[in-house]
């Protein structure tokens, strides 16, 4: 047991795995080569369309002990993961590693498969609901591995996450496996996470409810990466895949946080012609979009690119010419999907282009400003987005640590309190994003700038915002709500590992007592 | 020495390399994995733009014995290959393997570097002019390896061709390495060949004469694959990169061949709603485009996709809705470049998507009809496109064997005689495309159908064309021009190896005496 560079005690070996401790945002220089899929051949005019998921699983040669992957573009409307797992369970295949790009509450349905030993390891971005609680209780044979979107792309490309069979839900697929997410009743927009799986998995099975004539274009995932296709009635619930345009918050606290965050951007030194921006999908983030739109219009500033998961306000800013281009890894609402389909300046990107730290430079490296959320932050600016105040897994790493590391200015927006709980803590329960990559924390009671960024603090003195030390925010929070007890945990029982984007371990999740 | 499946005697070991003999178009099942580039890291806001090609070569760590690659989208207008080789020569780096996607007469300039031992091996699609003659004389330390476009993509992806440093000429490049070929004074259109190099080379150096603000889009080659950027005055001669729209032939013999070839398509059984087509860029091919356009209009047939290197007649057919989509690996003329830029149904593709036989199915697998040229054909339907009647290297393998293997109907168009030389021979001097993948040979004196395709022969009986046996074509040719003597060669001196698209050796080029 030794402390990593984020101050967390991490065993050197966990569940038989050698652990590389986190050593700083850019401390790791990777070695070795990117790993491609097994080579194969497909003869002209081969038939790729099979009759059932079961037949495709047989054709792919799925066996005990293998690793299977899924993508979460259908979010809480996803039918694919649960349905495929049901077939796998019927076939009595065991001891699988499940490696979806993320998990949603709809995936509570897989709990029985964990109990039955069908799934014995999970590598994902996050988990929620009953499944999150179940994983936190240590019911999985191995600790769940939590990766950022960029870290997952990295792990797949370098072979640390070697996918035997990728299952890809396709809103639109032609008879030879060209895919996009633009059309059909289950349209999800960007297929950015799935693009990495398809490029590297040994076998790729596409499940679609919308088979179209060859050739489909534009191509998100090409036929050259797809082995088999299965047509089913429905791959998802449109209501769960994408919402209508989200309303901007009317919560006065969220609006105040958004106002402060917008002022931080405006006075930071990064708000200039050609700046780039990533927004979150939370209430305060969407309100920031509204305020920034007004500032850009008033000051006649045009941004270069917007990036990340895309929401309607961002798509509107593109449409109005406030940004030249959007790079889109995932769509959250119907207007964004429509924009990706219709606006040639709205471009799909893979998770590797988005955020993989071990290529020649992902797009977050060019990002000026990112707005991020948090379940809690601490006086070292560390951010937790994975566990709640009881130490239970209920969130996802997402692009949080990727964008924080890449952006010139990373701003975390969070209420100072949630109910009676202070969100600024002495020490977050779980570190997902290390404080040294977080520049500003914005709450409704004050804005704290990381002391590493003195020049930023100087710039912000001109903004009419309540600048405070992070310790002051912490004091205010505990003054209002009292000092919360740390969540008591079984130190010996590690149920999850938080992998930093470079493959090192930044924190461990221990079973709450 | 043993005979391969094309009947050619190939030594088992050549220049220290173990030779796998050609065994049939789909006889090889590949093993192993695709190989990616060395992993690396690029910190946010890193500077990729270096001052000179020399500085980039130093930064890339280019050393004696390494393999360097180039792409031939600038065709005979290319400045990059010669200029980079000049810098390498000045730096006294030796013993390099040169692996461009093809070579043009402009590359005669590299002959001195071969003589000086700077280049000791070449792997390419073809060579022409003095360089072709020079290579045929065996002046290179090792036999030149000739690959098809699909075969090259395969070799790069599986690691048989491992590129240490790829040099990529970019008509348009932003400050972090996003590239396309659509704009700038050296616009070349598709970057399809270079896409494979960029995705797999350990170091990627971009040379551009048009550096634009980040982010450039659409992205042909992403920033995630580019290490260094060098800005120079000019990367090519626009006159040599792309011609104006080529005129349709007025040569009565070419027009007759085109008329017969069009009738073959019309009556073959493949000419139906949704059919797909690849055309060549030669005179007869362009005339076929004209005739097919008329037939499609008259019979109200719309094709699904056109594919390959693109010329103006194909771009026009797309514009007129006669094809739904074009997949474009290379552009031959200015109208095609303009079409790629403006028409959203004109899509860029990589050489791997185009023709790599060892992925899950390249687009030539879906091709119905291809029109191909030949320097000579023989009574076994074998096709030579690499050596002339003196056995001298003067052509390129290109997509010839790829499309012949993939297409439902492969049609070779060639005059029966060129000058006083019969083009239908008893035995071609060099096999590039094996006869078992060639369906029809069209000359101005008759049309021969491969006896393997009896159903096709039956269909064509309804077309008003002179169907003859291939032996009849041969007899007519030698009746008119006499029986040519085989080119005498030094059997022991192999100067070139013709690699079939799957990595086996289909033929060897021996030094003419």
PDB file of C-alpha atoms in Angstrom, chain B residues 358-457:
ATOM      1  CA  UNK B 358      -8.323  -9.015 -45.131  1.00  0.00           C
ATOM      2  CA  UNK B 359     -10.917  -7.037 -43.291  1.00  0.00           C
ATOM      3  CA  UNK B 360     -14.628  -7.813 -42.845  1.00  0.00           C
ATOM      4  CA  UNK B 361     -15.395  -6.926 -46.442  1.00  0.00           C
ATOM      5  CA  UNK B 362     -14.111  -4.026 -48.522  1.00  0.00           C
ATOM      6  CA  UNK B 363     -16.389  -2.221 -50.967  1.00  0.00           C
ATOM      7  CA  UNK B 364     -15.056  -4.042 -54.050  1.00  0.00           C
ATOM      8  CA  UNK B 365     -16.769  -7.075 -52.541  1.00  0.00           C
ATOM      9  CA  UNK B 366     -20.057  -5.350 -53.334  1.00  0.00           C
ATOM     10  CA  UNK B 367     -19.074  -4.293 -56.822  1.00  0.00           C
ATOM     11  CA  UNK B 368     -21.169  -5.551 -59.710  1.00  0.00           C
ATOM     12  CA  UNK B 369     -19.163  -4.370 -62.707  1.00  0.00           C
ATOM     13  CA  UNK B 370     -15.620  -3.126 -63.233  1.00  0.00           C
ATOM     14  CA  UNK B 371     -13.977  -1.949 -66.442  1.00  0.00           C
ATOM     15  CA  UNK B 372     -10.220  -2.591 -66.454  1.00  0.00           C
ATOM     16  CA  UNK B 373      -7.361  -1.968 -68.837  1.00  0.00           C
ATOM     17  CA  UNK B 374      -4.375  -4.144 -69.717  1.00  0.00           C
ATOM     18  CA  UNK B 375      -0.945  -3.923 -71.280  1.00  0.00           C
ATOM     19  CA  UNK B 376      -1.524  -7.512 -72.410  1.00  0.00           C
ATOM     20  CA  UNK B 377      -3.801 -10.451 -71.729  1.00  0.00           C
ATOM     21  CA  UNK B 378      -3.398 -14.140 -72.467  1.00  0.00           C
ATOM     22  CA  UNK B 379      -5.464 -17.150 -73.421  1.00  0.00           C
ATOM     23  CA  UNK B 380      -5.875 -18.026 -69.737  1.00  0.00           C
ATOM     24  CA  UNK B 381      -7.410 -14.552 -69.173  1.00  0.00           C
ATOM     25  CA  UNK B 382      -4.379 -13.502 -67.123  1.00  0.00           C
ATOM     26  CA  UNK B 383      -3.753  -9.764 -67.262  1.00  0.00           C
ATOM     27  CA  UNK B 384      -0.516  -7.804 -67.270  1.00  0.00           C
ATOM     28  CA  UNK B 385      -0.624  -4.117 -66.334  1.00  0.00           C
ATOM     29  CA  UNK B 386       2.926  -3.720 -65.052  1.00  0.00           C
ATOM     30  CA  UNK B 387       5.436  -4.574 -67.819  1.00  0.00           C
ATOM     31  CA  UNK B 388       5.551  -3.615 -71.488  1.00  0.00           C
ATOM     32  CA  UNK B 389       6.277  -5.779 -74.493  1.00  0.00           C
ATOM     33  CA  UNK B 390       9.975  -5.606 -73.675  1.00  0.00           C
ATOM     34  CA  UNK B 391       9.449  -6.811 -70.137  1.00  0.00           C
ATOM     35  CA  UNK B 392      10.138  -3.347 -68.715  1.00  0.00           C
ATOM     36  CA  UNK B 393       8.219  -1.998 -65.698  1.00  0.00           C
ATOM     37  CA  UNK B 394       6.010   0.817 -66.995  1.00  0.00           C
ATOM     38  CA  UNK B 395       2.654   0.559 -65.251  1.00  0.00           C
ATOM     39  CA  UNK B 396       1.025  -0.033 -61.928  1.00  0.00           C
ATOM     40  CA  UNK B 397      -0.954  -2.766 -60.269  1.00  0.00           C
ATOM     41  CA  UNK B 398      -3.439  -0.228 -58.849  1.00  0.00           C
ATOM     42  CA  UNK B 399      -6.831  -1.622 -57.988  1.00  0.00           C
ATOM     43  CA  UNK B 400      -6.728  -4.083 -60.884  1.00  0.00           C
ATOM     44  CA  UNK B 401      -6.550  -7.422 -59.127  1.00  0.00           C
ATOM     45  CA  UNK B 402      -8.635  -6.108 -56.210  1.00  0.00           C
ATOM     46  CA  UNK B 403     -11.631  -5.158 -58.298  1.00  0.00           C
ATOM     47  CA  UNK B 404     -11.303  -8.179 -60.579  1.00  0.00           C
ATOM     48  CA  UNK B 405     -11.544 -10.432 -57.525  1.00  0.00           C
ATOM     49  CA  UNK B 406     -14.343  -8.457 -55.925  1.00  0.00           C
ATOM     50  CA  UNK B 407     -16.606  -7.596 -58.839  1.00  0.00           C
ATOM     51  CA  UNK B 408     -19.369  -9.831 -60.089  1.00  0.00           C
ATOM     52  CA  UNK B 409     -18.361  -8.937 -63.636  1.00  0.00           C
ATOM     53  CA  UNK B 410     -14.794  -7.903 -64.468  1.00  0.00           C
ATOM     54  CA  UNK B 411     -14.322  -6.639 -68.005  1.00  0.00           C
ATOM     55  CA  UNK B 412     -10.888  -5.999 -69.464  1.00  0.00           C
ATOM     56  CA  UNK B 413     -10.817  -3.627 -72.418  1.00  0.00           C
ATOM     57  CA  UNK B 414      -7.768  -3.636 -74.676  1.00  0.00           C
ATOM     58  CA  UNK B 415      -6.989  -3.185 -78.353  1.00  0.00           C
ATOM     59  CA  UNK B 416      -6.135  -6.423 -80.132  1.00  0.00           C
ATOM     60  CA  UNK B 417      -2.924  -4.862 -81.396  1.00  0.00           C
ATOM     61  CA  UNK B 418      -0.803  -1.956 -80.250  1.00  0.00           C
ATOM     62  CA  UNK B 419       1.218  -0.885 -83.264  1.00  0.00           C
ATOM     63  CA  UNK B 420       2.477  -4.206 -84.637  1.00  0.00           C
ATOM     64  CA  UNK B 421       2.228  -6.037 -81.328  1.00  0.00           C
ATOM     65  CA  UNK B 422      -0.560  -8.466 -80.416  1.00  0.00           C
ATOM     66  CA  UNK B 423      -2.089  -7.654 -77.028  1.00  0.00           C
ATOM     67  CA  UNK B 424      -3.718 -11.070 -76.696  1.00  0.00           C
ATOM     68  CA  UNK B 425      -0.864 -13.468 -76.086  1.00  0.00           C
ATOM     69  CA  UNK B 426      -0.320 -17.112 -75.448  1.00  0.00           C
ATOM     70  CA  UNK B 427       1.156 -16.106 -72.103  1.00  0.00           C
ATOM     71  CA  UNK B 428       1.475 -12.640 -70.611  1.00  0.00           C
ATOM     72  CA  UNK B 429       4.980 -11.645 -69.639  1.00  0.00           C
ATOM     73  CA  UNK B 430       3.853 -10.755 -66.106  1.00  0.00           C
ATOM     74  CA  UNK B 431       0.648 -11.749 -64.340  1.00  0.00           C
ATOM     75  CA  UNK B 432      -0.835  -9.040 -62.158  1.00  0.00           C
ATOM     76  CA  UNK B 433      -4.430 -10.257 -62.211  1.00  0.00           C
ATOM     77  CA  UNK B 434      -5.088 -13.988 -62.441  1.00  0.00           C
ATOM     78  CA  UNK B 435      -7.375 -15.175 -65.228  1.00  0.00           C
ATOM     79  CA  UNK B 436      -9.747 -16.922 -62.884  1.00  0.00           C
ATOM     80  CA  UNK B 437     -10.879 -13.468 -61.659  1.00  0.00           C
ATOM     81  CA  UNK B 438     -11.289 -12.001 -65.160  1.00  0.00           C
ATOM     82  CA  UNK B 439     -14.653 -12.576 -66.802  1.00  0.00           C
ATOM     83  CA  UNK B 440     -14.608 -10.868 -70.187  1.00  0.00           C
ATOM     84  CA  UNK B 441     -11.971  -9.507 -72.542  1.00  0.00           C
ATOM     85  CA  UNK B 442     -13.207  -6.911 -74.976  1.00  0.00           C
ATOM     86  CA  UNK B 443     -11.228  -5.981 -78.078  1.00  0.00           C
ATOM     87  CA  UNK B 444     -12.265  -4.195 -81.248  1.00  0.00           C
ATOM     88  CA  UNK B 445     -12.132  -7.550 -83.070  1.00  0.00           C
ATOM     89  CA  UNK B 446     -14.196  -9.580 -80.666  1.00  0.00           C
ATOM     90  CA  UNK B 447     -15.333 -10.264 -77.133  1.00  0.00           C
ATOM     91  CA  UNK B 448     -14.115 -13.337 -75.245  1.00  0.00           C
ATOM     92  CA  UNK B 449     -15.913 -14.664 -72.170  1.00  0.00           C
ATOM     93  CA  UNK B 450     -14.054 -16.715 -69.587  1.00  0.00           C
ATOM     94  CA  UNK B 451     -15.301 -20.318 -69.972  1.00  0.00           C
ATOM     95  CA  UNK B 452     -15.726 -20.396 -66.166  1.00  0.00           C
ATOM     96  CA  UNK B 453     -18.685 -18.053 -66.715  1.00  0.00           C
ATOM     97  CA  UNK B 454     -21.014 -20.105 -68.910  1.00  0.00           C
ATOM     98  CA  UNK B 455     -24.152 -18.325 -67.612  1.00  0.00           C
ATOM     99  CA  UNK B 456     -22.592 -15.015 -68.570  1.00  0.00           C
ATOM    100  CA  UNK B 457     -21.828 -16.317 -72.055  1.00  0.00           C
TER     101      UNK B 457
END
